[in-house]
mmCIF file of C-alpha atoms in Angstrom:
data_model
loop_
_atom_site.group_PDB
_atom_site.id
_atom_site.type_symbol
_atom_site.label_atom_id
_atom_site.label_comp_id
_atom_site.label_asym_id
_atom_site.label_seq_id
_atom_site.Cartn_x
_atom_site.Cartn_y
_atom_site.Cartn_z
ATOM 1 C CA UNK A 1 -21.132 -10.674 12.138
ATOM 2 C CA UNK A 2 -17.664 -11.202 10.634
ATOM 3 C CA UNK A 3 -14.456 -9.769 12.070
ATOM 4 C CA UNK A 4 -13.608 -6.358 10.704
ATOM 5 C CA UNK A 5 -11.999 -3.037 11.449
ATOM 6 C CA UNK A 6 -13.506 -0.103 9.582
ATOM 7 C CA UNK A 7 -10.657 2.381 9.993
ATOM 8 C CA UNK A 8 -8.103 3.974 7.630
ATOM 9 C CA UNK A 9 -5.917 0.845 7.815
ATOM 10 C CA UNK A 10 -8.534 -1.847 8.212
ATOM 11 C CA UNK A 11 -9.805 -5.227 7.108
ATOM 12 C CA UNK A 12 -12.860 -7.384 6.513
ATOM 13 C CA UNK A 13 -12.851 -11.165 7.005
ATOM 14 C CA UNK A 14 -15.406 -13.075 4.925
ATOM 15 C CA UNK A 15 -17.087 -16.380 5.862
ATOM 16 C CA UNK A 16 -15.241 -18.257 3.062
ATOM 17 C CA UNK A 17 -11.848 -17.310 4.608
ATOM 18 C CA UNK A 18 -11.081 -14.473 2.200
ATOM 19 C CA UNK A 19 -9.617 -11.356 3.852
ATOM 20 C CA UNK A 20 -9.784 -7.897 2.306
ATOM 21 C CA UNK A 21 -7.445 -5.274 3.762
ATOM 22 C CA UNK A 22 -6.822 -1.624 2.936
ATOM 23 C CA UNK A 23 -4.712 1.252 4.095
ATOM 24 C CA UNK A 24 -2.654 4.282 3.323
ATOM 25 C CA UNK A 25 1.053 4.887 3.642
ATOM 26 C CA UNK A 26 3.364 7.915 3.480
ATOM 27 C CA UNK A 27 6.995 7.475 2.475
ATOM 28 C CA UNK A 28 10.119 9.532 1.901
ATOM 29 C CA UNK A 29 9.960 10.347 -1.796
ATOM 30 C CA UNK A 30 12.543 9.149 -4.286
ATOM 31 C CA UNK A 31 14.700 11.906 -5.773
ATOM 32 C CA UNK A 32 13.335 13.793 -8.793
ATOM 33 C CA UNK A 33 15.450 11.637 -11.148
ATOM 34 C CA UNK A 34 13.384 9.357 -13.378
ATOM 35 C CA UNK A 35 13.591 5.715 -12.313
ATOM 36 C CA UNK A 36 14.732 6.374 -8.727
ATOM 37 C CA UNK A 37 12.964 4.147 -6.229
ATOM 38 C CA UNK A 38 12.022 4.268 -2.558
ATOM 39 C CA UNK A 39 10.988 1.135 -0.692
ATOM 40 C CA UNK A 40 8.935 1.017 2.495
ATOM 41 C CA UNK A 41 7.602 -1.868 4.571
ATOM 42 C CA UNK A 42 3.826 -1.921 5.064
ATOM 43 C CA UNK A 43 2.414 -4.089 7.857
ATOM 44 C CA UNK A 44 -1.068 -5.493 7.250
ATOM 45 C CA UNK A 45 -3.716 -4.807 9.914
ATOM 46 C CA UNK A 46 -4.149 -8.598 10.338
ATOM 47 C CA UNK A 47 -2.048 -11.493 9.081
ATOM 48 C CA UNK A 48 -3.245 -13.525 6.117
ATOM 49 C CA UNK A 49 -3.609 -17.138 7.229
ATOM 50 C CA UNK A 50 -2.264 -18.615 3.965
ATOM 51 C CA UNK A 51 -1.100 -15.964 1.479
ATOM 52 C CA UNK A 52 -1.584 -12.629 -0.231
ATOM 53 C CA UNK A 53 -3.344 -13.042 -3.588
ATOM 54 C CA UNK A 54 -3.440 -9.522 -4.984
ATOM 55 C CA UNK A 55 -2.552 -5.948 -4.098
ATOM 56 C CA UNK A 56 -3.524 -2.694 -5.822
ATOM 57 C CA UNK A 57 -2.111 0.810 -5.271
ATOM 58 C CA UNK A 58 -3.095 4.371 -6.089
ATOM 59 C CA UNK A 59 -1.157 7.531 -5.287
ATOM 60 C CA UNK A 60 -2.814 10.529 -3.655
ATOM 61 C CA UNK A 61 -2.057 14.086 -2.608
ATOM 62 C CA UNK A 62 -2.037 14.575 1.158
ATOM 63 C CA UNK A 63 -0.584 18.057 1.549
ATOM 64 C CA UNK A 64 2.897 16.811 2.478
ATOM 65 C CA UNK A 65 3.995 16.209 -1.115
ATOM 66 C CA UNK A 66 2.487 15.090 -4.381
ATOM 67 C CA UNK A 67 5.045 12.392 -5.121
ATOM 68 C CA UNK A 68 2.426 9.675 -4.714
ATOM 69 C CA UNK A 69 0.954 11.036 -7.943
ATOM 70 C CA UNK A 70 4.330 11.036 -9.709
ATOM 71 C CA UNK A 71 5.352 7.460 -8.834
ATOM 72 C CA UNK A 72 4.406 3.950 -9.892
ATOM 73 C CA UNK A 73 3.688 1.762 -6.870
ATOM 74 C CA UNK A 74 4.560 -1.936 -6.817
ATOM 75 C CA UNK A 75 4.641 -4.826 -4.373
ATOM 76 C CA UNK A 76 8.325 -5.786 -4.309
ATOM 77 C CA UNK A 77 7.795 -8.751 -1.960
ATOM 78 C CA UNK A 78 5.290 -9.955 0.622
ATOM 79 C CA UNK A 79 4.697 -12.241 3.581
ATOM 80 C CA UNK A 80 1.512 -13.129 5.450
ATOM 81 C CA UNK A 81 1.999 -10.062 7.670
ATOM 82 C CA UNK A 82 3.539 -7.366 5.447
ATOM 83 C CA UNK A 83 4.617 -6.220 2.006
ATOM 84 C CA UNK A 84 7.462 -4.140 0.643
ATOM 85 C CA UNK A 85 6.042 -1.218 -1.353
ATOM 86 C CA UNK A 86 8.232 0.209 -4.097
ATOM 87 C CA UNK A 87 7.644 3.767 -5.345
ATOM 88 C CA UNK A 88 9.419 4.386 -8.665
ATOM 89 C CA UNK A 89 9.728 7.935 -10.022
ATOM 90 C CA UNK A 90 7.878 8.273 -13.364
ATOM 91 C CA UNK A 91 7.809 12.076 -13.604
ATOM 92 C CA UNK A 92 11.026 14.044 -13.095
ATOM 93 C CA UNK A 93 9.360 16.925 -11.301
ATOM 94 C CA UNK A 94 11.391 19.829 -9.957
ATOM 95 C CA UNK A 95 8.432 20.575 -7.683
ATOM 96 C CA UNK A 96 8.505 17.130 -6.107
ATOM 97 C CA UNK A 97 7.626 17.088 -2.441
ATOM 98 C CA UNK A 98 9.549 15.411 0.345
ATOM 99 C CA UNK A 99 6.939 12.667 0.768
ATOM 100 C CA UNK A 100 4.776 10.398 -1.328
ATOM 101 C CA UNK A 101 1.465 8.868 -0.385
ATOM 102 C CA UNK A 102 -0.356 5.766 -1.552
ATOM 103 C CA UNK A 103 -3.572 3.930 -0.854
ATOM 104 C CA UNK A 104 -3.464 0.128 -1.057
ATOM 105 C CA UNK A 105 -5.939 -2.756 -1.132
ATOM 106 C CA UNK A 106 -4.786 -6.313 -0.460
ATOM 107 C CA UNK A 107 -6.795 -9.525 -0.847
ATOM 108 C CA UNK A 108 -5.797 -12.930 0.409
ATOM 109 C CA UNK A 109 -6.782 -15.789 2.683
#
């Protein structure tokens, strides 16, 4: 049995030292102006022992705003324990909600 946490913001440690982590984050949405950006710190469920190798994002609708679907998500910077998520407005929606939402998957060791 390898250490894991099978929850919304969880992780799986593999025997070769690789760690897969996942989660979801809500953030205050950038304004409806194209190119505006919001940045939010995301803390990993467990620290990577050496470094983050890759992170992937996807926006989703959670009922509190659809801005996660109207933004591009990027990893602005990272440490072994957290990353700075950037949400950049790609669609200048007048119906933009107050919040954006994103899923993320991070892999490292």
